[in-house]
Amino acid sequence: KKPAPKKRAKKSPAPTAHKMPSTFQLALMAAALLGACSDPAPSGQRPNILLVTLDTTRPDHLGCYGAAAGVTPNIDALAQSSTIFDRVISTAGITPMAHASILTGLNNYKHGMRTFYSEQCGHTLKDSVETLPETLQRSGYRTAAVVSAYVVSEIYNLHQGFEVLHEAASRTGENPSTT
């Protein structure tokens, strides 16, 4: 009598952003969602570029990822004509470091931001590291940033290359909706 064949364990599905999103995952998802929301620019014209990051926002609380209709109508409207992603990977689990990677295209060891705060090592983006807004400015784009959380503010030197910077939140983390 032959032994019964061994049963193979079913592989569990790969994790997706729907399950455990990080700050970077959500930022990348929002950037892709909003950056891909328009028709291609006519020949000879540059496209508008809009980067929106959402910190600590679960995708299942956005209509385009399954939340009840009407919860996020503006994001959902953009998603209708955009590319959205189910799986992305963050270079860091902490907002300033993740945003430094978004703005530079570099991992933490290359851009130098590796701690949330330290007097002894890099907790701010070095001036020598070029950011996307700086590159865009050299190409003739106008750049602006509206920031509502100190973790993506001037404190971490994440304002490099933005002609206009509006910090809606104070450095103490004050809620901008009450000011």
PDB file of N, CA, C and O in Angstrom, residues 1 3 12 23 26 32 47 61 63 84-85 90 109 114 118 130 132 154 157 160 165 169 172 177:
ATOM      1  N   LYS A   1       0.848  -1.185   0.000  1.00  0.00           N
ATOM      2  CA  LYS A   1       0.000   0.000   0.000  1.00  0.00           C
ATOM      3  C   LYS A   1       0.887   1.240   0.000  1.00  0.00           C
ATOM      4  O   LYS A   1       1.802   1.363   0.805  1.00  0.00           O
ATOM      5  N   PRO A   3       1.931   5.140   0.625  1.00  0.00           N
ATOM      6  CA  PRO A   3       1.547   6.153   1.628  1.00  0.00           C
ATOM      7  C   PRO A   3       0.714   7.255   0.970  1.00  0.00           C
ATOM      8  O   PRO A   3       0.897   7.574  -0.195  1.00  0.00           O
ATOM      9  N   SER A  12      -1.103  31.501   2.378  1.00  0.00           N
ATOM     10  CA  SER A  12      -1.995  32.613   2.690  1.00  0.00           C
ATOM     11  C   SER A  12      -1.720  33.726   1.699  1.00  0.00           C
ATOM     12  O   SER A  12      -0.618  33.858   1.195  1.00  0.00           O
ATOM     13  N   THR A  23       2.458  54.695   7.213  1.00  0.00           N
ATOM     14  CA  THR A  23       2.371  56.077   6.775  1.00  0.00           C
ATOM     15  C   THR A  23       2.828  56.208   5.342  1.00  0.00           C
ATOM     16  O   THR A  23       2.188  56.854   4.519  1.00  0.00           O
ATOM     17  N   LEU A  26       0.327  54.804   2.817  1.00  0.00           N
ATOM     18  CA  LEU A  26      -0.805  55.695   2.584  1.00  0.00           C
ATOM     19  C   LEU A  26      -0.393  56.920   1.785  1.00  0.00           C
ATOM     20  O   LEU A  26      -1.125  57.387   0.920  1.00  0.00           O
ATOM     21  N   ALA A  32      -0.194  58.452  -5.710  1.00  0.00           N
ATOM     22  CA  ALA A  32      -0.524  57.762  -6.957  1.00  0.00           C
ATOM     23  C   ALA A  32      -1.963  58.065  -7.355  1.00  0.00           C
ATOM     24  O   ALA A  32      -2.264  58.319  -8.521  1.00  0.00           O
ATOM     25  N   PRO A  47       2.551  68.292 -17.188  1.00  0.00           N
ATOM     26  CA  PRO A  47       1.390  67.977 -16.350  1.00  0.00           C
ATOM     27  C   PRO A  47       1.499  68.686 -15.005  1.00  0.00           C
ATOM     28  O   PRO A  47       2.590  69.000 -14.535  1.00  0.00           O
ATOM     29  N   HIS A  61     -11.109  52.990   5.309  1.00  0.00           N
ATOM     30  CA  HIS A  61     -11.935  54.129   5.696  1.00  0.00           C
ATOM     31  C   HIS A  61     -12.065  55.125   4.546  1.00  0.00           C
ATOM     32  O   HIS A  61     -12.607  56.206   4.724  1.00  0.00           O
ATOM     33  N   GLY A  63     -13.620  55.535   0.665  1.00  0.00           N
ATOM     34  CA  GLY A  63     -14.626  54.917  -0.191  1.00  0.00           C
ATOM     35  C   GLY A  63     -14.030  54.100  -1.318  1.00  0.00           C
ATOM     36  O   GLY A  63     -14.528  53.022  -1.648  1.00  0.00           O
ATOM     37  N   ILE A  84      -4.865  53.300  -8.546  1.00  0.00           N
ATOM     38  CA  ILE A  84      -4.678  53.094  -7.112  1.00  0.00           C
ATOM     39  C   ILE A  84      -3.967  51.757  -6.904  1.00  0.00           C
ATOM     40  O   ILE A  84      -4.032  50.869  -7.743  1.00  0.00           O
ATOM     41  N   PHE A  85      -3.282  51.628  -5.795  1.00  0.00           N
ATOM     42  CA  PHE A  85      -2.463  50.451  -5.528  1.00  0.00           C
ATOM     43  C   PHE A  85      -2.949  49.709  -4.291  1.00  0.00           C
ATOM     44  O   PHE A  85      -3.385  50.320  -3.327  1.00  0.00           O
ATOM     45  N   SER A  90       6.983  50.709   2.615  1.00  0.00           N
ATOM     46  CA  SER A  90       7.574  51.903   3.190  1.00  0.00           C
ATOM     47  C   SER A  90       9.041  51.684   3.518  1.00  0.00           C
ATOM     48  O   SER A  90       9.451  50.590   3.874  1.00  0.00           O
ATOM     49  N   TYR A 109      19.174  55.376   4.765  1.00  0.00           N
ATOM     50  CA  TYR A 109      20.624  55.399   4.878  1.00  0.00           C
ATOM     51  C   TYR A 109      21.247  56.338   3.862  1.00  0.00           C
ATOM     52  O   TYR A 109      22.346  56.831   4.065  1.00  0.00           O
ATOM     53  N   ARG A 114      17.380  59.166  10.185  1.00  0.00           N
ATOM     54  CA  ARG A 114      17.255  57.820  10.726  1.00  0.00           C
ATOM     55  C   ARG A 114      16.662  57.781  12.123  1.00  0.00           C
ATOM     56  O   ARG A 114      16.425  56.712  12.661  1.00  0.00           O
ATOM     57  N   SER A 118      17.132  63.402  17.736  1.00  0.00           N
ATOM     58  CA  SER A 118      18.397  63.129  18.402  1.00  0.00           C
ATOM     59  C   SER A 118      19.328  64.303  18.188  1.00  0.00           C
ATOM     60  O   SER A 118      19.394  64.848  17.087  1.00  0.00           O
ATOM     61  N   GLU A 130      18.970  66.465  -2.393  1.00  0.00           N
ATOM     62  CA  GLU A 130      18.003  67.108  -3.278  1.00  0.00           C
ATOM     63  C   GLU A 130      16.628  66.482  -3.140  1.00  0.00           C
ATOM     64  O   GLU A 130      16.482  65.262  -3.071  1.00  0.00           O
ATOM     65  N   LEU A 132      12.389  66.376  -4.461  1.00  0.00           N
ATOM     66  CA  LEU A 132      11.551  66.504  -5.647  1.00  0.00           C
ATOM     67  C   LEU A 132      11.151  67.957  -5.909  1.00  0.00           C
ATOM     68  O   LEU A 132      11.245  68.423  -7.043  1.00  0.00           O
ATOM     69  N   GLU A 154       8.777  72.080   8.712  1.00  0.00           N
ATOM     70  CA  GLU A 154      10.087  72.706   8.615  1.00  0.00           C
ATOM     71  C   GLU A 154      11.037  72.179   9.688  1.00  0.00           C
ATOM     72  O   GLU A 154      12.258  72.193   9.497  1.00  0.00           O
ATOM     73  N   ASN A 157      13.211  69.826   8.169  1.00  0.00           N
ATOM     74  CA  ASN A 157      13.797  70.326   6.923  1.00  0.00           C
ATOM     75  C   ASN A 157      13.143  69.686   5.694  1.00  0.00           C
ATOM     76  O   ASN A 157      13.768  69.549   4.656  1.00  0.00           O
ATOM     77  N   GLN A 160      12.350  71.846   1.992  1.00  0.00           N
ATOM     78  CA  GLN A 160      13.331  72.157   0.954  1.00  0.00           C
ATOM     79  C   GLN A 160      12.680  72.178  -0.424  1.00  0.00           C
ATOM     80  O   GLN A 160      12.056  71.211  -0.839  1.00  0.00           O
ATOM     81  N   LEU A 165       5.368  77.810   1.854  1.00  0.00           N
ATOM     82  CA  LEU A 165       5.124  76.807   2.892  1.00  0.00           C
ATOM     83  C   LEU A 165       4.100  77.370   3.854  1.00  0.00           C
ATOM     84  O   LEU A 165       4.288  78.446   4.420  1.00  0.00           O
ATOM     85  N   ALA A 169      -0.537  73.589  11.271  1.00  0.00           N
ATOM     86  CA  ALA A 169      -0.422  73.170  12.673  1.00  0.00           C
ATOM     87  C   ALA A 169       0.790  73.849  13.289  1.00  0.00           C
ATOM     88  O   ALA A 169       1.779  74.104  12.626  1.00  0.00           O
ATOM     89  N   THR A 172       3.777  72.693  18.235  1.00  0.00           N
ATOM     90  CA  THR A 172       3.400  71.912  19.412  1.00  0.00           C
ATOM     91  C   THR A 172       2.355  70.871  19.082  1.00  0.00           C
ATOM     92  O   THR A 172       1.893  70.159  19.949  1.00  0.00           O
ATOM     93  N   SER A 177      -7.748  72.866  13.102  1.00  0.00           N
ATOM     94  CA  SER A 177      -9.182  73.166  12.941  1.00  0.00           C
ATOM     95  C   SER A 177      -9.701  74.047  14.055  1.00  0.00           C
ATOM     96  O   SER A 177     -10.788  74.591  13.963  1.00  0.00           O
TER      97      SER A 177
END
